[in-house]
mmCIF file of C-alpha atoms in Angstrom:
data_model
loop_
_atom_site.group_PDB
_atom_site.id
_atom_site.type_symbol
_atom_site.label_atom_id
_atom_site.label_comp_id
_atom_site.label_asym_id
_atom_site.label_seq_id
_atom_site.Cartn_x
_atom_site.Cartn_y
_atom_site.Cartn_z
ATOM 1 C CA HIS A 626 19.816 3.637 2.198
ATOM 2 C CA ALA A 627 19.924 7.367 2.315
ATOM 3 C CA ASN A 628 18.674 8.216 -0.907
ATOM 4 C CA ALA A 629 15.171 6.284 0.186
ATOM 5 C CA ALA A 630 14.597 8.985 2.815
ATOM 6 C CA GLU A 631 14.690 11.467 -0.198
ATOM 7 C CA TYR A 632 12.562 9.781 -2.896
ATOM 8 C CA ILE A 633 10.077 7.581 -1.301
ATOM 9 C CA PRO A 634 8.045 10.283 0.979
ATOM 10 C CA LEU A 635 8.056 12.716 -2.350
ATOM 11 C CA ILE A 636 6.655 9.644 -4.500
ATOM 12 C CA LEU A 637 4.088 8.862 -2.035
ATOM 13 C CA PHE A 638 2.947 12.307 -1.688
ATOM 14 C CA PHE A 639 2.624 12.488 -5.198
ATOM 15 C CA LEU A 640 0.531 9.095 -5.039
ATOM 16 C CA LEU A 641 -1.722 10.716 -2.248
ATOM 17 C CA ILE A 642 -2.500 13.680 -4.428
ATOM 18 C CA LEU A 643 -3.263 11.921 -7.330
ATOM 19 C CA GLU A 644 -5.515 9.455 -5.218
ATOM 20 C CA ILE A 645 -7.331 12.438 -3.775
ATOM 21 C CA ASN A 646 -7.695 13.820 -7.164
ATOM 22 C CA TYR A 647 -9.465 10.742 -8.716
ATOM 23 C CA ALA A 648 -6.356 9.780 -10.872
ATOM 24 C CA SER A 649 -6.756 6.571 -13.062
ATOM 25 C CA PRO A 650 -5.825 3.444 -10.809
ATOM 26 C CA LEU A 651 -3.818 1.916 -13.265
ATOM 27 C CA LEU A 652 -1.418 5.081 -13.233
ATOM 28 C CA LEU A 653 -1.412 4.726 -9.403
ATOM 29 C CA ASN A 654 -0.606 1.224 -9.691
ATOM 30 C CA PHE A 655 2.202 1.853 -12.432
ATOM 31 C CA ILE A 656 3.717 4.319 -10.193
ATOM 32 C CA GLY A 657 3.532 2.239 -7.068
ATOM 33 C CA ALA A 658 4.827 -0.858 -8.801
ATOM 34 C CA GLY A 659 7.745 1.031 -10.392
ATOM 35 C CA LEU A 660 8.708 2.330 -6.859
ATOM 36 C CA PHE A 661 8.590 -0.843 -5.325
ATOM 37 C CA LEU A 662 10.542 -2.873 -7.873
ATOM 38 C CA GLY A 663 13.218 -0.027 -8.261
ATOM 39 C CA ARG A 664 13.752 0.041 -4.409
ATOM 40 C CA ILE A 665 13.993 -3.950 -4.480
ATOM 41 C CA LEU A 666 16.439 -3.818 -7.422
ATOM 42 C CA HIS A 667 18.636 -1.057 -5.918
ATOM 43 C CA ALA A 668 18.608 -3.144 -2.571
ATOM 44 C CA PHE A 669 19.834 -6.193 -4.431
ATOM 45 C CA GLY A 670 22.304 -4.205 -6.125
ATOM 46 C CA LEU A 671 23.743 -2.806 -3.216
ATOM 47 C CA TYR A 672 23.810 -6.065 -1.529
ATOM 48 C CA GLY A 673 25.621 -7.844 -4.450
ATOM 49 C CA ARG A 674 29.097 -6.476 -5.666
ATOM 50 C CA LYS A 675 30.462 -3.208 -4.779
ATOM 51 C CA GLY A 676 30.326 -0.189 -7.431
ATOM 52 C CA PRO A 677 27.984 0.083 -10.112
ATOM 53 C CA ASN A 678 25.794 -2.883 -11.366
ATOM 54 C CA PRO A 679 23.158 -3.429 -13.582
ATOM 55 C CA ALA A 680 20.699 -4.212 -10.810
ATOM 56 C CA ARG A 681 21.380 -1.012 -8.896
ATOM 57 C CA PHE A 682 21.313 1.043 -12.155
ATOM 58 C CA LEU A 683 17.836 -0.213 -13.024
ATOM 59 C CA GLY A 684 16.639 0.316 -9.549
ATOM 60 C CA THR A 685 17.781 3.956 -9.755
ATOM 61 C CA VAL A 686 16.290 4.610 -13.181
ATOM 62 C CA LEU A 687 12.853 2.727 -12.034
ATOM 63 C CA THR A 688 12.616 4.910 -9.032
ATOM 64 C CA TRP A 689 13.466 8.118 -11.018
ATOM 65 C CA LEU A 690 10.873 7.385 -13.504
ATOM 66 C CA ALA A 691 8.186 6.743 -10.549
ATOM 67 C CA LEU A 692 9.224 10.291 -9.347
ATOM 68 C CA LEU A 693 8.961 11.964 -12.717
ATOM 69 C CA THR A 694 5.647 10.150 -13.651
ATOM 70 C CA GLY A 695 4.251 11.306 -10.229
ATOM 71 C CA ALA A 696 5.254 14.916 -10.814
ATOM 72 C CA ILE A 697 4.066 15.030 -14.359
ATOM 73 C CA ALA A 698 0.887 13.312 -13.711
ATOM 74 C CA SER A 699 0.309 15.641 -10.528
ATOM 75 C CA LEU A 700 0.759 18.687 -12.589
ATOM 76 C CA ILE A 701 -1.702 17.446 -15.049
ATOM 77 C CA GLN A 702 -4.548 16.750 -12.533
ATOM 78 C CA PHE A 703 -3.834 20.200 -11.107
ATOM 79 C CA ALA A 704 -4.145 21.651 -14.669
ATOM 80 C CA LYS A 705 -7.418 19.824 -14.950
ATOM 81 C CA ASN A 706 -8.758 21.011 -11.678
ATOM 82 C CA LEU A 707 -8.253 24.710 -12.579
#
């Protein structure tokens, strides 16, 4: 799906930055699991009935949460290293 090309590389980039800066493994797993589960749910939502549905919505929310968590955690790691 097209939005996967927008979100996945950016979230993976945040994971890379966090890993390089020795972020908590629990945080990295949380972000990665949110991304993985979000994309799986989103795919099931697209595969099922057309239009909005709970799986698609939850998949989108989990993807956005992974993106937001990665962005905020990267900013915090940056501030720590100043």
